Structures are given as C-alpha cells and as structure tokens.
mmCIF file of C-alpha atoms in Angstrom:
data_model
loop_
_atom_site.group_PDB
_atom_site.id
_atom_site.type_symbol
_atom_site.label_atom_id
_atom_site.label_comp_id
_atom_site.label_asym_id
_atom_site.label_seq_id
_atom_site.Cartn_x
_atom_site.Cartn_y
_atom_site.Cartn_z
ATOM 1 C CA MET A 1 279.437 11.885 19.894
ATOM 2 C CA GLU A 2 281.159 14.407 17.656
ATOM 3 C CA THR A 3 279.788 15.000 14.169
ATOM 4 C CA THR A 4 282.260 15.962 11.482
ATOM 5 C CA GLY A 5 280.747 15.572 8.035
ATOM 6 C CA VAL A 6 279.894 13.252 5.184
ATOM 7 C CA TYR A 7 282.298 10.418 4.541
ATOM 8 C CA LEU A 8 280.218 8.274 2.216
ATOM 9 C CA ARG A 9 280.663 9.955 -1.097
ATOM 10 C CA PRO A 10 277.833 11.102 -3.303
ATOM 11 C CA SER A 11 278.513 8.801 -6.220
ATOM 12 C CA PRO A 12 276.781 5.685 -7.553
ATOM 13 C CA THR A 13 279.645 3.258 -7.827
ATOM 14 C CA GLY A 14 279.408 -0.455 -8.224
ATOM 15 C CA PHE A 15 276.745 -0.652 -10.920
ATOM 16 C CA VAL A 16 276.166 -4.365 -11.359
ATOM 17 C CA PRO A 17 273.493 -6.235 -13.291
ATOM 18 C CA GLN A 18 271.168 -8.613 -11.505
ATOM 19 C CA HIS A 19 268.636 -10.812 -13.240
ATOM 20 C CA ARG A 20 265.644 -11.957 -11.259
ATOM 21 C CA ASN A 21 265.867 -15.488 -12.690
ATOM 22 C CA CYS A 22 269.602 -15.839 -12.213
ATOM 23 C CA PRO A 23 270.382 -16.062 -8.483
ATOM 24 C CA SER A 24 274.105 -16.433 -9.116
ATOM 25 C CA LEU A 25 274.297 -12.763 -10.161
ATOM 26 C CA HIS A 26 274.191 -10.132 -7.453
ATOM 27 C CA SER A 27 274.595 -6.399 -7.133
ATOM 28 C CA VAL A 28 277.658 -5.206 -5.280
ATOM 29 C CA PRO A 29 276.124 -3.643 -2.155
ATOM 30 C CA ASN A 30 277.256 -0.362 -0.694
ATOM 31 C CA VAL A 31 280.235 0.274 -2.933
ATOM 32 C CA PRO A 32 281.510 3.657 -1.661
ATOM 33 C CA GLY A 33 279.218 6.407 -2.764
ATOM 34 C CA PHE A 34 276.253 7.155 -0.597
ATOM 35 C CA GLY A 35 276.716 3.575 0.540
ATOM 36 C CA PHE A 36 274.638 1.919 -2.144
ATOM 37 C CA GLY A 37 275.042 -0.302 -5.167
ATOM 38 C CA LEU A 38 272.969 -0.370 -8.334
ATOM 39 C CA ARG A 39 271.782 -3.326 -10.309
ATOM 40 C CA LYS A 40 270.439 -3.499 -13.822
ATOM 41 C CA ASN A 41 267.011 -5.043 -14.437
ATOM 42 C CA LEU A 42 267.447 -6.613 -17.851
ATOM 43 C CA GLN A 43 267.078 -9.755 -19.872
ATOM 44 C CA LEU A 44 270.460 -11.384 -20.435
ATOM 45 C CA HIS A 45 270.339 -12.425 -24.084
ATOM 46 C CA GLY A 46 273.505 -14.268 -24.948
ATOM 47 C CA ARG A 47 276.515 -12.820 -23.153
ATOM 48 C CA LYS A 48 276.345 -9.187 -24.116
ATOM 49 C CA LEU A 49 275.691 -6.797 -21.238
ATOM 50 C CA PRO A 50 274.259 -3.336 -22.004
ATOM 51 C CA LEU A 51 276.122 -0.399 -20.469
ATOM 52 C CA GLY A 52 279.126 -2.654 -19.938
ATOM 53 C CA LEU A 53 277.883 -3.556 -16.477
ATOM 54 C CA SER A 54 279.798 -5.939 -14.268
ATOM 55 C CA LEU A 55 278.981 -9.303 -12.754
ATOM 56 C CA ARG A 56 279.623 -10.604 -9.284
ATOM 57 C CA ARG A 57 279.292 -14.283 -8.450
ATOM 58 C CA ALA A 58 277.409 -15.206 -5.297
ATOM 59 C CA GLY A 59 279.556 -14.933 -2.198
ATOM 60 C CA SER A 60 282.584 -13.542 -3.986
ATOM 61 C CA TRP A 61 283.945 -10.324 -5.399
ATOM 62 C CA VAL A 62 285.894 -10.678 -8.619
ATOM 63 C CA GLY A 63 288.379 -7.869 -8.979
ATOM 64 C CA ARG A 64 291.618 -6.957 -10.608
ATOM 65 C CA ILE A 65 293.895 -3.958 -10.787
ATOM 66 C CA GLN A 66 295.305 -2.693 -14.048
ATOM 67 C CA ALA A 67 298.365 -0.477 -14.221
ATOM 68 C CA SER A 68 299.756 1.499 -17.087
ATOM 69 C CA SER A 69 303.513 1.571 -16.893
ATOM 70 C CA VAL A 70 305.452 4.738 -16.232
ATOM 71 C CA GLY A 71 308.899 3.437 -16.962
ATOM 72 C CA SER A 72 312.269 4.645 -18.163
ATOM 73 C CA GLY A 73 310.832 5.729 -21.510
ATOM 74 C CA GLU A 74 308.645 8.352 -19.837
ATOM 75 C CA PHE A 75 311.479 10.882 -19.474
ATOM 76 C CA GLN A 76 312.181 10.619 -23.191
ATOM 77 C CA SER A 77 308.481 11.124 -23.890
ATOM 78 C CA GLU A 78 308.585 14.267 -21.768
ATOM 79 C CA ILE A 79 311.583 15.488 -23.784
ATOM 80 C CA GLU A 80 309.685 14.929 -27.039
ATOM 81 C CA ALA A 81 306.680 16.865 -25.720
ATOM 82 C CA LEU A 82 308.874 19.786 -24.613
ATOM 83 C CA ARG A 83 310.505 19.957 -28.029
ATOM 84 C CA LYS A 84 307.104 20.919 -29.423
ATOM 85 C CA MET A 85 306.828 23.909 -27.086
ATOM 86 C CA ARG A 86 307.828 27.391 -28.154
ATOM 87 C CA VAL A 87 311.104 28.702 -26.752
ATOM 88 C CA ILE A 88 309.336 31.609 -25.052
ATOM 89 C CA ALA A 89 306.940 29.218 -23.305
ATOM 90 C CA ILE A 90 309.862 27.112 -22.028
ATOM 91 C CA LYS A 91 311.626 30.218 -20.711
ATOM 92 C CA GLN A 92 308.451 31.448 -19.012
ATOM 93 C CA GLU A 93 308.075 28.171 -17.147
ATOM 94 C CA LEU A 94 311.739 28.173 -16.115
ATOM 95 C CA ASP A 95 311.301 31.763 -14.886
ATOM 96 C CA ALA A 96 308.293 30.693 -12.819
ATOM 97 C CA LEU A 97 310.382 27.892 -11.317
ATOM 98 C CA GLY A 98 313.167 30.375 -10.494
ATOM 99 C CA VAL A 99 315.646 28.473 -12.659
ATOM 100 C CA SER A 100 318.337 30.287 -14.638
ATOM 101 C CA TYR A 101 318.873 29.430 -18.316
ATOM 102 C CA ARG A 102 321.584 31.940 -19.176
ATOM 103 C CA ASP A 103 323.924 29.099 -20.047
ATOM 104 C CA CYS A 104 321.390 27.536 -22.447
ATOM 105 C CA PHE A 105 322.252 28.640 -25.991
ATOM 106 C CA GLU A 106 320.174 26.154 -27.975
ATOM 107 C CA LYS A 107 316.523 25.148 -27.678
ATOM 108 C CA GLU A 108 317.593 21.595 -26.873
ATOM 109 C CA ASP A 109 319.469 22.917 -23.828
ATOM 110 C CA LEU A 110 316.301 24.667 -22.649
ATOM 111 C CA VAL A 111 314.255 21.517 -23.241
ATOM 112 C CA LYS A 112 316.553 19.353 -21.129
ATOM 113 C CA ARG A 113 316.805 21.975 -18.370
ATOM 114 C CA LEU A 114 313.021 22.195 -18.064
ATOM 115 C CA ALA A 115 312.613 18.413 -18.239
ATOM 116 C CA ARG A 116 315.018 17.970 -15.324
ATOM 117 C CA GLU A 117 313.274 20.671 -13.285
ATOM 118 C CA ARG A 118 309.878 19.140 -13.875
ATOM 119 C CA ARG A 119 311.126 15.770 -12.692
ATOM 120 C CA ARG A 120 312.514 17.440 -9.572
ATOM 121 C CA THR A 121 309.384 19.414 -8.662
ATOM 122 C CA TRP A 122 306.601 16.967 -9.471
ATOM 123 C CA HIS A 123 305.891 13.268 -9.209
ATOM 124 C CA ARG A 124 304.097 11.104 -11.745
ATOM 125 C CA LEU A 125 302.257 7.878 -10.983
ATOM 126 C CA PRO A 126 300.696 5.294 -13.266
ATOM 127 C CA MET A 127 296.905 5.519 -13.286
ATOM 128 C CA ARG A 128 296.044 2.157 -11.806
ATOM 129 C CA LYS A 129 292.440 1.069 -12.148
ATOM 130 C CA LEU A 130 290.239 -1.285 -10.185
ATOM 131 C CA LYS A 131 287.537 -3.137 -12.078
ATOM 132 C CA SER A 132 284.780 -5.352 -10.758
ATOM 133 C CA THR A 133 285.282 -7.851 -13.598
ATOM 134 C CA ALA A 134 287.523 -8.136 -16.627
ATOM 135 C CA ALA A 135 284.507 -7.578 -18.885
ATOM 136 C CA SER A 136 283.371 -4.364 -17.216
ATOM 137 C CA PRO A 137 284.540 -0.951 -18.464
ATOM 138 C CA LYS A 138 283.645 0.709 -15.196
ATOM 139 C CA GLU A 139 286.740 1.720 -13.309
ATOM 140 C CA TYR A 140 287.920 3.205 -10.039
ATOM 141 C CA ILE A 141 291.302 4.883 -9.671
ATOM 142 C CA ILE A 142 293.762 3.364 -7.201
ATOM 143 C CA ILE A 143 296.575 5.397 -5.629
ATOM 144 C CA PRO A 144 299.290 4.168 -3.213
ATOM 145 C CA LEU A 145 299.755 5.791 0.207
ATOM 146 C CA THR A 146 303.006 5.073 2.075
ATOM 147 C CA PHE A 147 302.967 5.400 5.865
ATOM 148 C CA GLY A 148 306.677 5.583 6.704
ATOM 149 C CA ASN A 149 308.086 2.152 7.452
ATOM 150 C CA LEU A 150 304.604 0.817 8.227
ATOM 151 C CA GLY A 151 304.010 -0.036 4.569
ATOM 152 C CA THR A 152 302.425 1.094 1.309
ATOM 153 C CA PHE A 153 298.722 0.465 0.762
ATOM 154 C CA ASP A 154 296.299 0.901 -2.134
ATOM 155 C CA PHE A 155 293.539 3.486 -1.643
ATOM 156 C CA LEU A 156 290.630 4.289 -3.923
ATOM 157 C CA LEU A 157 290.949 7.908 -5.125
ATOM 158 C CA ASP A 158 287.846 10.019 -4.652
ATOM 159 C CA THR A 159 287.364 13.733 -5.348
ATOM 160 C CA GLY A 160 283.820 13.461 -3.990
ATOM 161 C CA CYS A 161 284.985 12.490 -0.508
ATOM 162 C CA SER A 162 285.969 15.168 2.002
ATOM 163 C CA THR A 163 287.942 12.902 4.336
ATOM 164 C CA THR A 164 290.255 9.913 3.968
ATOM 165 C CA LEU A 165 288.792 6.560 5.053
ATOM 166 C CA VAL A 166 290.796 3.537 6.196
ATOM 167 C CA SER A 167 289.669 -0.008 6.912
ATOM 168 C CA PRO A 168 289.857 -1.231 10.524
ATOM 169 C CA GLN A 169 292.100 -4.115 9.442
ATOM 170 C CA VAL A 170 294.740 -1.757 8.058
ATOM 171 C CA ALA A 171 294.261 0.866 10.796
ATOM 172 C CA HIS A 172 294.685 -1.568 13.689
ATOM 173 C CA ASN A 173 296.913 -4.308 12.251
ATOM 174 C CA LYS A 174 299.210 -2.261 10.011
ATOM 175 C CA LEU A 175 299.193 1.367 11.153
ATOM 176 C CA GLY A 176 299.227 0.639 14.888
ATOM 177 C CA ILE A 177 296.075 2.607 15.683
ATOM 178 C CA LEU A 178 294.604 1.124 18.852
ATOM 179 C CA PRO A 179 290.953 0.037 18.815
ATOM 180 C CA GLY A 180 288.832 2.570 20.677
ATOM 181 C CA SER A 181 291.257 5.443 20.105
ATOM 182 C CA GLY A 182 290.114 8.725 18.562
ATOM 183 C CA THR A 183 286.584 10.099 18.789
ATOM 184 C CA MET A 184 283.251 8.965 17.435
ATOM 185 C CA SER A 185 281.935 10.758 14.361
ATOM 186 C CA ARG A 186 278.801 10.614 12.271
ATOM 187 C CA GLY A 187 278.283 10.352 8.528
ATOM 188 C CA LEU A 188 275.379 10.139 6.107
ATOM 189 C CA GLY A 189 274.522 7.507 3.535
ATOM 190 C CA GLY A 190 273.366 8.315 0.042
ATOM 191 C CA MET A 191 269.767 7.339 0.676
ATOM 192 C CA GLY A 192 269.633 9.899 3.462
ATOM 193 C CA ASP A 193 270.160 7.218 6.098
ATOM 194 C CA GLY A 194 272.009 9.092 8.863
ATOM 195 C CA GLY A 195 273.435 7.973 12.148
ATOM 196 C CA LEU A 196 276.355 6.102 10.572
ATOM 197 C CA ALA A 197 278.733 5.886 13.531
ATOM 198 C CA MET A 198 282.419 6.049 12.575
ATOM 199 C CA ARG A 199 285.626 6.638 14.503
ATOM 200 C CA LYS A 200 287.765 9.681 13.699
ATOM 201 C CA ILE A 201 291.510 9.240 14.202
ATOM 202 C CA SER A 202 294.793 10.965 13.331
ATOM 203 C CA LEU A 203 296.570 9.166 10.517
ATOM 204 C CA PRO A 204 300.356 8.600 10.662
ATOM 205 C CA ALA A 205 302.623 10.681 8.417
ATOM 206 C CA MET A 206 302.241 9.588 4.800
ATOM 207 C CA ASN A 207 303.518 10.243 1.305
ATOM 208 C CA ILE A 208 302.388 9.527 -2.234
ATOM 209 C CA GLY A 209 305.281 8.265 -4.329
ATOM 210 C CA GLY A 210 307.723 10.235 -2.206
ATOM 211 C CA LYS A 211 305.599 13.403 -2.157
ATOM 212 C CA LEU A 212 305.124 14.178 1.525
ATOM 213 C CA CYS A 213 301.622 14.937 2.792
ATOM 214 C CA LYS A 214 300.680 17.001 5.803
ATOM 215 C CA SER A 215 299.167 15.053 8.678
ATOM 216 C CA VAL A 216 295.431 14.584 8.277
ATOM 217 C CA GLU A 217 292.549 13.102 10.185
ATOM 218 C CA GLY A 218 290.918 9.946 8.920
ATOM 219 C CA ILE A 219 287.842 7.860 9.528
ATOM 220 C CA ILE A 220 287.933 4.167 10.313
ATOM 221 C CA MET A 221 285.273 2.498 8.195
ATOM 222 C CA ASP A 222 284.573 -1.164 7.630
ATOM 223 C CA LEU A 223 284.960 -1.498 3.858
ATOM 224 C CA ALA A 224 283.537 -5.022 3.831
ATOM 225 C CA SER A 225 280.070 -3.518 3.313
ATOM 226 C CA THR A 226 281.254 -1.556 0.281
ATOM 227 C CA GLY A 227 281.974 -4.561 -1.929
ATOM 228 C CA LEU A 228 285.600 -3.519 -2.394
ATOM 229 C CA PRO A 229 288.241 -6.291 -2.311
ATOM 230 C CA PRO A 230 290.526 -6.652 0.743
ATOM 231 C CA SER A 231 293.442 -5.262 -1.298
ATOM 232 C CA VAL A 232 291.866 -1.783 -1.048
ATOM 233 C CA ALA A 233 292.924 -0.285 2.285
ATOM 234 C CA GLY A 234 290.659 2.733 2.157
ATOM 235 C CA ILE A 235 289.550 5.821 0.247
ATOM 236 C CA VAL A 236 291.822 8.847 -0.140
ATOM 237 C CA GLY A 237 289.781 12.030 0.010
ATOM 238 C CA LEU A 238 290.232 15.749 -0.512
ATOM 239 C CA ASN A 239 291.977 16.372 2.796
ATOM 240 C CA VAL A 240 294.976 14.651 1.146
ATOM 241 C CA LEU A 241 294.418 15.468 -2.539
ATOM 242 C CA SER A 242 293.919 19.206 -1.904
ATOM 243 C CA GLN A 243 297.537 19.434 -0.744
ATOM 244 C CA PHE A 244 298.592 19.207 -4.405
ATOM 245 C CA ASP A 245 297.646 20.379 -7.852
ATOM 246 C CA VAL A 246 296.663 17.018 -9.360
ATOM 247 C CA GLU A 247 296.709 16.263 -13.072
ATOM 248 C CA PHE A 248 294.671 13.285 -14.300
ATOM 249 C CA ASP A 249 295.654 12.287 -17.834
ATOM 250 C CA PHE A 250 293.073 9.672 -18.771
ATOM 251 C CA VAL A 251 294.534 9.192 -22.259
ATOM 252 C CA LYS A 252 298.169 8.609 -21.260
ATOM 253 C CA GLU A 253 296.915 6.975 -18.048
ATOM 254 C CA HIS A 254 298.998 8.744 -15.465
ATOM 255 C CA ILE A 255 298.519 11.046 -12.469
ATOM 256 C CA THR A 256 300.914 13.907 -11.778
ATOM 257 C CA LEU A 257 301.245 15.601 -8.390
ATOM 258 C CA TYR A 258 302.483 19.214 -8.399
ATOM 259 C CA GLU A 259 303.064 21.509 -5.455
ATOM 260 C CA ALA A 260 299.846 23.285 -4.479
ATOM 261 C CA GLY A 261 299.493 26.447 -6.563
ATOM 262 C CA ALA A 262 302.075 25.353 -9.141
ATOM 263 C CA VAL A 263 299.680 25.664 -12.077
ATOM 264 C CA GLU A 264 298.639 29.204 -11.155
ATOM 265 C CA ARG A 265 302.316 30.162 -10.785
ATOM 266 C CA GLY A 266 303.063 28.786 -14.257
ATOM 267 C CA GLN A 267 305.346 26.084 -12.890
ATOM 268 C CA CYS A 268 303.912 23.375 -15.127
ATOM 269 C CA SER A 269 302.799 23.233 -18.722
ATOM 270 C CA GLN A 270 299.323 24.577 -19.468
ATOM 271 C CA GLU A 271 299.603 23.784 -23.160
ATOM 272 C CA GLY A 272 296.275 22.553 -24.518
ATOM 273 C CA LEU A 273 294.467 23.233 -21.242
ATOM 274 C CA GLN A 274 291.335 25.348 -20.980
ATOM 275 C CA LYS A 275 290.626 27.020 -17.654
ATOM 276 C CA LEU A 276 287.181 26.515 -16.162
ATOM 277 C CA ALA A 277 285.676 28.291 -13.189
ATOM 278 C CA MET A 278 285.536 25.916 -10.221
ATOM 279 C CA ILE A 279 282.373 26.270 -8.156
ATOM 280 C CA PRO A 280 283.080 25.084 -4.585
ATOM 281 C CA ILE A 281 280.220 22.953 -3.279
ATOM 282 C CA SER A 282 279.641 23.281 0.464
ATOM 283 C CA PHE A 283 277.888 20.747 2.637
ATOM 284 C CA ASN A 284 274.509 21.599 4.092
ATOM 285 C CA LEU A 285 274.115 18.593 6.338
ATOM 286 C CA GLN A 286 271.527 20.156 8.606
ATOM 287 C CA LYS A 287 268.938 19.295 5.969
ATOM 288 C CA LEU A 288 269.446 15.600 6.656
ATOM 289 C CA ALA A 289 270.841 15.394 10.171
ATOM 290 C CA GLU A 290 268.974 15.601 13.440
ATOM 291 C CA GLU A 291 271.746 17.632 15.057
ATOM 292 C CA PRO A 292 273.913 20.519 13.812
ATOM 293 C CA LEU A 293 276.859 19.534 11.668
ATOM 294 C CA PRO A 294 279.833 21.690 10.604
ATOM 295 C CA MET A 295 279.953 23.427 7.250
ATOM 296 C CA ALA A 296 283.741 23.475 6.716
ATOM 297 C CA PHE A 297 283.887 20.981 3.848
ATOM 298 C CA THR A 298 283.835 21.851 0.160
ATOM 299 C CA LEU A 299 283.870 19.684 -2.948
ATOM 300 C CA PRO A 300 284.878 20.621 -6.530
ATOM 301 C CA GLY A 301 282.051 21.731 -8.802
ATOM 302 C CA VAL A 302 281.664 23.193 -12.283
ATOM 303 C CA GLN A 303 278.843 24.889 -14.189
ATOM 304 C CA VAL A 304 277.220 22.643 -16.812
ATOM 305 C CA ASP A 305 274.265 22.633 -19.164
ATOM 306 C CA LEU A 306 272.572 19.271 -19.725
ATOM 307 C CA GLY A 307 270.305 20.712 -22.398
ATOM 308 C CA GLY A 308 267.830 23.512 -22.923
ATOM 309 C CA GLY A 309 270.011 26.186 -21.360
ATOM 310 C CA ASN A 310 269.452 24.671 -17.938
ATOM 311 C CA MET A 311 272.637 25.786 -16.138
ATOM 312 C CA GLN A 312 273.466 23.820 -12.995
ATOM 313 C CA THR A 313 276.423 23.231 -10.682
ATOM 314 C CA ALA A 314 277.772 19.682 -11.003
ATOM 315 C CA LEU A 315 280.038 17.815 -8.606
ATOM 316 C CA ILE A 316 283.229 16.413 -10.151
ATOM 317 C CA ASP A 317 283.426 12.968 -8.581
ATOM 318 C CA LEU A 318 286.304 10.839 -9.844
ATOM 319 C CA GLY A 319 285.341 8.198 -7.293
ATOM 320 C CA SER A 320 282.189 7.457 -9.276
ATOM 321 C CA SER A 321 282.246 5.341 -12.421
ATOM 322 C CA LEU A 322 278.968 6.767 -13.759
ATOM 323 C CA SER A 323 277.228 10.133 -13.617
ATOM 324 C CA VAL A 324 274.003 10.897 -11.742
ATOM 325 C CA THR A 325 271.252 13.496 -11.851
ATOM 326 C CA THR A 326 267.728 14.008 -10.558
ATOM 327 C CA PRO A 327 264.462 13.319 -12.444
ATOM 328 C CA ASP A 328 263.672 17.039 -12.482
ATOM 329 C CA ILE A 329 266.961 17.939 -14.184
ATOM 330 C CA ALA A 330 266.590 15.097 -16.678
ATOM 331 C CA LYS A 331 263.043 16.243 -17.530
ATOM 332 C CA ARG A 332 264.061 19.871 -17.981
ATOM 333 C CA SER A 333 266.920 18.722 -20.211
ATOM 334 C CA GLY A 334 264.476 16.943 -22.529
ATOM 335 C CA ALA A 335 266.060 13.535 -21.954
ATOM 336 C CA THR A 336 264.248 10.261 -22.658
ATOM 337 C CA LEU A 337 264.209 8.073 -19.555
ATOM 338 C CA GLU A 338 264.544 4.314 -19.481
ATOM 339 C CA MET A 339 262.338 3.762 -16.471
ATOM 340 C CA ALA A 340 263.336 1.514 -13.562
ATOM 341 C CA ALA A 341 266.649 0.723 -15.220
ATOM 342 C CA PHE A 342 268.438 0.488 -11.876
ATOM 343 C CA SER A 343 267.617 -0.002 -8.235
ATOM 344 C CA GLY A 344 269.737 1.353 -5.407
ATOM 345 C CA VAL A 345 270.296 -0.172 -1.997
ATOM 346 C CA GLY A 346 271.288 2.033 0.946
ATOM 347 C CA VAL A 347 273.525 1.214 3.882
ATOM 348 C CA GLY A 348 270.498 0.523 6.031
ATOM 349 C CA GLY A 349 268.843 -1.622 3.358
ATOM 350 C CA GLN A 350 266.718 1.158 1.855
ATOM 351 C CA GLN A 351 265.940 0.691 -1.823
ATOM 352 C CA MET A 352 264.967 3.135 -4.527
ATOM 353 C CA PRO A 353 264.618 2.910 -8.310
ATOM 354 C CA PHE A 354 266.857 4.661 -10.825
ATOM 355 C CA SER A 355 266.158 5.414 -14.449
ATOM 356 C CA ARG A 356 268.730 5.854 -17.177
ATOM 357 C CA ALA A 357 269.115 8.742 -19.602
ATOM 358 C CA ASP A 358 271.782 9.681 -22.141
ATOM 359 C CA MET A 359 272.471 13.422 -22.095
ATOM 360 C CA ASP A 360 274.944 15.853 -23.616
ATOM 361 C CA VAL A 361 277.102 17.622 -21.041
ATOM 362 C CA THR A 362 278.242 21.150 -21.910
ATOM 363 C CA MET A 363 280.913 22.934 -19.885
ATOM 364 C CA PHE A 364 282.297 26.426 -20.464
ATOM 365 C CA ASN A 365 285.825 27.803 -20.300
ATOM 366 C CA MET A 366 286.622 31.239 -18.921
ATOM 367 C CA ALA A 367 285.946 32.780 -22.371
ATOM 368 C CA LYS A 368 282.496 31.102 -22.347
ATOM 369 C CA ASP A 369 283.453 28.767 -25.183
ATOM 370 C CA LYS A 370 281.570 25.468 -25.086
ATOM 371 C CA ILE A 371 283.158 22.108 -24.250
ATOM 372 C CA VAL A 372 280.635 19.415 -25.177
ATOM 373 C CA PHE A 373 280.549 15.733 -24.189
ATOM 374 C CA LYS A 374 277.997 13.802 -26.260
ATOM 375 C CA LYS A 375 275.502 11.205 -25.009
ATOM 376 C CA ILE A 376 276.848 10.592 -21.503
ATOM 377 C CA PRO A 377 274.905 7.844 -19.644
ATOM 378 C CA PHE A 378 273.307 9.107 -16.416
ATOM 379 C CA ALA A 379 271.651 7.241 -13.582
ATOM 380 C CA VAL A 380 268.540 9.271 -12.760
ATOM 381 C CA GLY A 381 267.130 9.234 -9.253
ATOM 382 C CA ASP A 382 266.084 11.533 -6.407
ATOM 383 C CA LEU A 383 268.884 10.904 -3.924
ATOM 384 C CA PRO A 384 268.212 12.614 -0.578
ATOM 385 C CA ALA A 385 271.931 13.111 0.060
ATOM 386 C CA LEU A 386 272.205 15.288 -3.058
ATOM 387 C CA ARG A 387 270.229 17.858 -1.093
ATOM 388 C CA ALA A 388 272.952 17.844 1.554
ATOM 389 C CA ILE A 389 275.442 19.249 -0.937
ATOM 390 C CA GLU A 390 272.804 21.372 -2.720
ATOM 391 C CA CYS A 391 273.798 19.872 -6.042
ATOM 392 C CA ASN A 392 271.675 17.983 -8.570
ATOM 393 C CA ILE A 393 274.366 16.570 -10.879
ATOM 394 C CA ILE A 394 277.346 14.297 -10.338
ATOM 395 C CA LEU A 395 279.928 13.983 -13.122
ATOM 396 C CA GLY A 396 281.716 10.643 -12.890
ATOM 397 C CA LEU A 397 284.627 9.031 -14.678
ATOM 398 C CA ASN A 398 282.528 8.281 -17.768
ATOM 399 C CA VAL A 399 282.575 12.018 -18.594
ATOM 400 C CA PHE A 400 286.353 12.429 -18.381
ATOM 401 C CA SER A 401 287.618 9.238 -20.063
ATOM 402 C CA ARG A 402 289.107 11.187 -23.018
ATOM 403 C CA THR A 403 290.457 14.195 -21.159
ATOM 404 C CA ARG A 404 293.364 15.635 -19.240
ATOM 405 C CA LEU A 405 291.971 17.179 -16.059
ATOM 406 C CA VAL A 406 293.923 19.320 -13.575
ATOM 407 C CA LEU A 407 292.334 19.862 -10.177
ATOM 408 C CA CYS A 408 293.732 22.725 -8.068
ATOM 409 C CA MET A 409 291.787 22.824 -4.810
ATOM 410 C CA SER A 410 294.166 25.293 -3.101
ATOM 411 C CA THR A 411 293.493 27.979 -5.719
ATOM 412 C CA LYS A 412 289.959 26.789 -6.610
ATOM 413 C CA ASP A 413 290.946 26.335 -10.268
ATOM 414 C CA LEU A 414 290.083 23.667 -12.801
ATOM 415 C CA TYR A 415 291.770 22.979 -16.150
ATOM 416 C CA LEU A 416 290.605 20.659 -18.907
ATOM 417 C CA GLN A 417 291.936 19.354 -22.210
ATOM 418 C CA THR A 418 289.762 17.151 -24.398
ATOM 419 C CA PHE A 419 290.888 14.586 -26.980
ATOM 420 C CA VAL A 420 288.894 13.244 -29.919
#
C-alpha cells in the first residue's frame, strides 16, 4: 500500500450542539477536518443557541447553499472601483499586463482598457456557502469543478487540504473512474487515528468557471461519514487551488482566480492590501504513522500572536468554520477557558473534550504593523494530528469574515485587507 499524505484536513468543522436530554439533536459526525465533529454541551433555554451552533435532526442532514450573485452589474462595479484608482496605478497595471495605452487620452479610456483586460485575464465566481441549518452562521465555501462534458459538480473549498477528494458516487458514476483503479493510499484522522485506507486516482481534466486546471491526482473518499449532503461531490484541495492566485472577498462575497504569480507581477490591483509573510507548513507524518510517509506537502501559514507576545505559526484553513488551538497556547495567551464546552469524535469513534476560549488574533504585515482581530472564538483541545503539521493554531473562516484575502501559493505570498 502506498502512503501519500494527509487528506483529512486539520480543521474542526461541523460544530453542532447536542443536549443530553434531547435525543432528536445530534452532532454531525466526521465533517471533513481530522474526521471529527463537535457538539456543544449546553442547556437549551428557549430557542437561542450560543455560538450560533447548528442543529441536525436525527437521521437527516439539513443543508442549503447560498449564493451571492455576480451578474451583469459586476462589470459596472469594477469600472466604478477603477475610477477611484490613480492614473499612474492604472498605467502600472497595464504595463505589467503588457497592454499598450498610447491611444488612451483620458482617464476614462484607461479605466475601460484595464477593466476589459482584467475580465480577460481573471475569472470571478460568486462565493457560495454551505450551511448546516438556516439558523447557523457557520459556513463552508462551495466551488464548482467542471470535468469536460462529464458535468459540473460542487466541491467544498479547503486551504487546509493538500489533495482533492471526490466521493465514490461521483468518481464511479459520473467521472467514469472504474472501481479498483488507481493505487491504495493512507491518510490520518484528526484524533491521530491512522490507517485510513483510501484510493488514489488521476482525475479527468477540469476547469473552474472556464479557468483550466492542470491534471491532478485525487483521493476517492466516502463522504457519507463526513455529514456533508449528497450535493457535495468532494473537497477541492491545494493541488488545484495552488495553480492560481486566489482572492477571497468575504465582504463582496466573491472569489477571483488569477494566473499564478499575477499578484507579484502587478497584474491585479493591490489597492488596500497589506502583504504578510506566508510561512509554509510542512507535514511531519512520521510522528503519527507507523511507516515512513513523504514530506512533499505544504500548507499556508502565517505568524500570529494570541496574546502575551507568544508568537506562533498558524494554519490558514478556509475549510474550517471555527478556529482551533491547544490548551498550552491558550494558557500562555492568558485566555479564560470554558471547560468541556465541546466534545470531538474521531473517524474511529475516539472522543476527546474541547474547551472554548475567546482570544485576540494579531497578525503582522511586512512592515511589522499590527493587524488585530478581536475576541475570536477558539475550540481548545490537544489534537494529535496538529503535531503532524507542527502547528498549534488553526485560523478558520470566523477570523476572515470581514476581510479580503489573497492566497498566492506559487510565490508563497499572502495579502490581506480588513474592513470595519
């Protein structure tokens, strides 16, 4: 059996309340992220749920997908934004794109020329979101993958996943991948439960909204155990996302795909963005596996301070709705813990308790200026799989909800704009 890496992401998704006296409420088990779900131990007074946690009725998964529209008015919005740019900045971007503007005599001509070039060189998608219930604020980003004439399927987007996962139903019934093809691979669950046998295959040629992707390998994984609805065909990981510079605008609710390296070359607007140093996080799977595993995978990280000058590398995991850290980091940060606030369930049925702590997250731009996010809720627990990536902090979607984030894996760059 070949071993190729971690495919169950290090992120605590699917946080769902469960009340011991209410058997109709259940935690969503094994939602992707170390293969575990979390449930809240709380008294349900009235109908208000602390932390905005979701509910799942027994035997069913209640889900819906929201989509913000990116319609015909978007081009006009882009024009309006470009009109606010300085002429020299517009010309610099056109120069980087190799586009002449000698025939542009007015600023409006420059604005329209750049707007057309941007539309030609990048692709923008609505930021569609999957929620466990209509009442829950916890979200997962959905992105469409098109496999030629085989169809377009919704995948959960995950920057904390090295490899793209696909359900056996879609792989065999839609993509024409024969059962038993490929090679066996091994992954690790978040509770440190190894030996998760999976099948590695070559995925057919694909594109995202017309943006062609290079051929990649994928892993066939039964998503039924994750709690995701059947409409989700898989999880798109970094082996696809790293082929682009990806902008996540959580305020305007859209995702923009640029050519890899476009931001560094100045081929897209950096107005309002602050550059942060990306710290690549490498796997160290030998600490959890019984046999040697390769070290070729890296995940995006950034230096943060959770309080008290305690600088740490944190994983940026947009496949996780909440953020996670260890008890030691929470203690050193001076945080007050709400003990036994959550319990986690691993793929193999292992359980472990999680506390909750609200902590300030401080990042730093290249000039060492502070970027502070106040009172971010963290799940606090000693996850064995965190040791595999030698990282004690996971930053989930709840950190970035009021930001514009640009992830450039090809150049190992990270850009961030915050909004009040």
